[in-house]
Coordinates of C-alpha atoms in Angstrom, one line a residue:
X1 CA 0.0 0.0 0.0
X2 CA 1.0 3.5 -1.0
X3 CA 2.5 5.5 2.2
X4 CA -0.2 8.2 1.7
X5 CA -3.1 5.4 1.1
X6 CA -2.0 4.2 4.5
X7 CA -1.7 7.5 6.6
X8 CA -5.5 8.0 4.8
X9 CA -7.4 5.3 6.0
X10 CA -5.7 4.4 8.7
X11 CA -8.7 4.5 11.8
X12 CA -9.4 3.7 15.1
X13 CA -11.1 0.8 15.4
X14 CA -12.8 -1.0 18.3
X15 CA -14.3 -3.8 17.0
X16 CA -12.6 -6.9 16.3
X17 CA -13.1 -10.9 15.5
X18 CA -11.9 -12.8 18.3
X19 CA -11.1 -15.6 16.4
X20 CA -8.9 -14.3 13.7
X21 CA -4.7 -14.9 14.3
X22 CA -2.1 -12.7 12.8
X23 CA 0.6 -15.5 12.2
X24 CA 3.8 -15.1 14.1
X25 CA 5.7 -13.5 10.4
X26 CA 3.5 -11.0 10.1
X27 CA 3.8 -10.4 14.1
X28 CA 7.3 -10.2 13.2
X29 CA 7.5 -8.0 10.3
X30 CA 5.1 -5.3 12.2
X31 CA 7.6 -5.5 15.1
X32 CA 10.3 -5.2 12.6
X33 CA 8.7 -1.9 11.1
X34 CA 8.2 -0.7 14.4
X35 CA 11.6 -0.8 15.7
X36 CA 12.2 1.1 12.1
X37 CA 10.4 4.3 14.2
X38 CA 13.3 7.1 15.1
X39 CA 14.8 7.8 18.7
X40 CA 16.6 10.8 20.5
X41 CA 20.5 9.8 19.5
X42 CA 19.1 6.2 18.7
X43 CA 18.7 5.7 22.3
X44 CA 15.5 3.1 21.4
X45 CA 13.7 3.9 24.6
X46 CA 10.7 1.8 23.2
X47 CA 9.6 -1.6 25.0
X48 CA 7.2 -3.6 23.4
X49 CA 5.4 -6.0 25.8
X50 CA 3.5 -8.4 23.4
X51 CA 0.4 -9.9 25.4
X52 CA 0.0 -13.5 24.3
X53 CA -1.2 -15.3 27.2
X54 CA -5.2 -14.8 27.3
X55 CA -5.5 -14.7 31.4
X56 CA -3.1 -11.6 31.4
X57 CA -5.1 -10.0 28.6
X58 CA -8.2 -10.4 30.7
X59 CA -6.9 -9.1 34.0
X60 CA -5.7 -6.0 31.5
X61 CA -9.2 -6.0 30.1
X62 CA -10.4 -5.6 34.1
X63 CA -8.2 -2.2 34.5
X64 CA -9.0 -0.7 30.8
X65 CA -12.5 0.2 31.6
X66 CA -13.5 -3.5 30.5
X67 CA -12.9 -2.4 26.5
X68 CA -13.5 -5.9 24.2
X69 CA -10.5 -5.2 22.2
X70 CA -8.1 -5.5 24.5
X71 CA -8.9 -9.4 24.5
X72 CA -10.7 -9.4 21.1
X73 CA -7.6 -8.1 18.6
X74 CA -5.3 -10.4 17.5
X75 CA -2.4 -8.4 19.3
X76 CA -2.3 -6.5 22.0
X77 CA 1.1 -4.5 22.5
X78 CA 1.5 -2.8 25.7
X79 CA 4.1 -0.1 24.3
X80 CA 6.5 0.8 27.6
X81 CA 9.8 3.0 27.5
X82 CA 13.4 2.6 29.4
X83 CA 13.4 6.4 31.1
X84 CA 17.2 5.4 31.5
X85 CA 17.9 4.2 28.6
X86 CA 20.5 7.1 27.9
X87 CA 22.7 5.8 30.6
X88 CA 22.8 2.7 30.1
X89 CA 26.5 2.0 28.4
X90 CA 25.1 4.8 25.8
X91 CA 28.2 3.9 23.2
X92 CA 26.4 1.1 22.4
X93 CA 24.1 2.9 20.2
X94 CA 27.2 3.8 18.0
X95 CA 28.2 0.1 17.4
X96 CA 29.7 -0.1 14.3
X97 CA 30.6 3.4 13.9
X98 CA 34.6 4.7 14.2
X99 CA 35.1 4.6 18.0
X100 CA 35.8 8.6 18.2
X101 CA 32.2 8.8 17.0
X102 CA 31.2 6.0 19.5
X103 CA 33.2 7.9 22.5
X104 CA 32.2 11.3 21.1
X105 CA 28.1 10.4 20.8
X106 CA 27.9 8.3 24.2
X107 CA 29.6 11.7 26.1
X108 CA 26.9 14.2 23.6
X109 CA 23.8 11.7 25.5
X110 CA 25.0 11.7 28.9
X111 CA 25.5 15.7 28.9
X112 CA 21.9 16.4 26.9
X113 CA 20.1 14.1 29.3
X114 CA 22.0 13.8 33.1
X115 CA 20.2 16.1 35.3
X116 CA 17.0 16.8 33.1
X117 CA 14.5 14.4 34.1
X118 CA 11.9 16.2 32.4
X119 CA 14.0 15.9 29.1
X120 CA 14.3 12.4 30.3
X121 CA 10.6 11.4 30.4
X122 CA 9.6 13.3 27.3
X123 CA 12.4 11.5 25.3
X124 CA 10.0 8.1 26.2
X125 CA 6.4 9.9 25.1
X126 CA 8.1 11.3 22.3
X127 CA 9.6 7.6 21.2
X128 CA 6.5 5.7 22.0
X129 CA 4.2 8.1 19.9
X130 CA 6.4 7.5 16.7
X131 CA 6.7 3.9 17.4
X132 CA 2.8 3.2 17.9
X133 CA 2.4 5.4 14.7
X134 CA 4.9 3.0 12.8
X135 CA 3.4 0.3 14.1
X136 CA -0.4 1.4 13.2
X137 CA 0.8 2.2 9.6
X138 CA 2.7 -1.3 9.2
X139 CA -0.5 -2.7 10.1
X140 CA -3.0 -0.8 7.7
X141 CA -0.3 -1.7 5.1
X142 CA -0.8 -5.5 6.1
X143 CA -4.4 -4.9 5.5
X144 CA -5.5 -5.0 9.3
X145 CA -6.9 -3.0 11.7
X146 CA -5.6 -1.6 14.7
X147 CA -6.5 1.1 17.9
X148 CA -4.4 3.2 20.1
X149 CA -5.3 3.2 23.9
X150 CA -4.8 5.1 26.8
X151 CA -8.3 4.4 28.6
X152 CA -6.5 2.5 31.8
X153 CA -5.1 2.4 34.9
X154 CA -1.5 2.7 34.1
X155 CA 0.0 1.9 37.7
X156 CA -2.2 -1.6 37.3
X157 CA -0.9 -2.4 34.4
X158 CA 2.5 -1.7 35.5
X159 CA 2.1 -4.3 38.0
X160 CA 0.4 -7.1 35.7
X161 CA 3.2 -6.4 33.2
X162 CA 5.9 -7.1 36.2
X163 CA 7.0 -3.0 34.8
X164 CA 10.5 -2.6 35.8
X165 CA 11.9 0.7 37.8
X166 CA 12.5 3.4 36.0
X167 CA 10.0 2.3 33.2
X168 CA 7.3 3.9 32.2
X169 CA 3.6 2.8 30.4
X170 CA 3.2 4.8 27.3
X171 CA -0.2 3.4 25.6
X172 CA -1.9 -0.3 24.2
X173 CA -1.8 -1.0 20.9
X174 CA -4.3 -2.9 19.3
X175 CA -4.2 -5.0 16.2
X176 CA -6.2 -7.1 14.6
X177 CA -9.3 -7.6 11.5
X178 CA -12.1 -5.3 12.6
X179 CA -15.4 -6.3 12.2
X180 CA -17.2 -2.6 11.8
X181 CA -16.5 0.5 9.8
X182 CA -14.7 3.5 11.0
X183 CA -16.8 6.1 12.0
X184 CA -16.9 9.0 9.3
X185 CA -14.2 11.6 10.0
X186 CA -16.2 14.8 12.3
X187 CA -14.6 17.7 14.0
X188 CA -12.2 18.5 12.0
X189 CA -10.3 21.5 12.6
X190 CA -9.3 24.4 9.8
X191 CA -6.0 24.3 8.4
X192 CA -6.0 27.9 9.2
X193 CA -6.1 27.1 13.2
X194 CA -3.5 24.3 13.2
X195 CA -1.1 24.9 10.3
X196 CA 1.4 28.4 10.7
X197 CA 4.0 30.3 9.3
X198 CA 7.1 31.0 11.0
X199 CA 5.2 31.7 14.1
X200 CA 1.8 32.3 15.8
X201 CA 0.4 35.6 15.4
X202 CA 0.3 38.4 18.2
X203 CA -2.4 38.4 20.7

């Protein structure tokens, strides 16, 4: 599918056949694509905690406001992020570059992130939204369906996923062969309000 075709009808859907599979390639190749998304200095904060086994799915389903697709898609992705990432032997990001470049990158992350722990914890939001987004668009190329999700409790999940320190719960992802049409497309705002030029005007 056409990169613009995707982006297009790409759509939130809620619905989905409980019974379909996605085989464990095609699981693959979307993983694949996702990890394809960009990080800060290739940090690759993302975690993706692939929910196969259908007793943990329910107990999610319990703290996500009891929504059907987080058992009924195919996939469920619980899409986490290292907020230490940066510090963790950060020259190994730079394998297989010149080791001045290794030495010279792993110093750059350590003095951008050490002491901002906002900077730190925006890094994972930011990495986790253009992962999901990969993801999503991997999926509608693949012909499937799939939803993003932040309607949960996130500290619950953080315990049934066995969430390690310093981690944090971005969003679900869902994916899977919906069963109803998107909704048609409302509300949406003028290009005039959202799109600018240079900067926003006085007030």
């Amino acid at each position: 599918m056409d990169t613009l075709e995707a982006i297009r009808t790409r759509r939130a859907i809620r619905a989905y056949d409980p019974d379909h599979r996605i085989s464990d390639a095609e699981l693959r190749t979307l993983l694949a694509a996702a990890r394809m998304a960009p990080s800060a200095f290739n940090v690759q904060h993302c975690r993706f905690v692939v929910v196969k086994d259908p007793a943990l799915r329910r107990e999610l389903r319990k703290v996500a406001w009891d929504q059907p697709h987080v058992t009924d898609a195919s996939v469920l992705i619980v899409l986490c992020a290292d907020r230490d990432a940066w510090k963790e032997d950060p020259a190994r990001y730079f394998n297989g570059a010149p080791d001045a470049v290794k030495r010279q990158m792993a110093e750059t992350i350590t003095r951008y992130y050490e002491g901002r722990e906002w900077v730190q914890q925006d890094e994972t939001m930011r990495s986790c939204g253009l992962a999901a987004q990969t993801l999503m668009l991997a999926a509608t190329a693949m012909g499937y369906q799939s939803c993003p999700m932040d309607g949960f409790d996130y500290e619950a999940v953080g315990k049934l996923v066995n969430l390690p320190p310093n981690h944090v719960v971005a969003m679900f992802v869902v994916i899977g062969k919906g069963t109803q049409e998107a909704l048609p497309r409302v509300g949406k705002l003028p290009d005039s309000e959202v799109i600018l030029t240079d900067r926003f005007p006085p007030r």
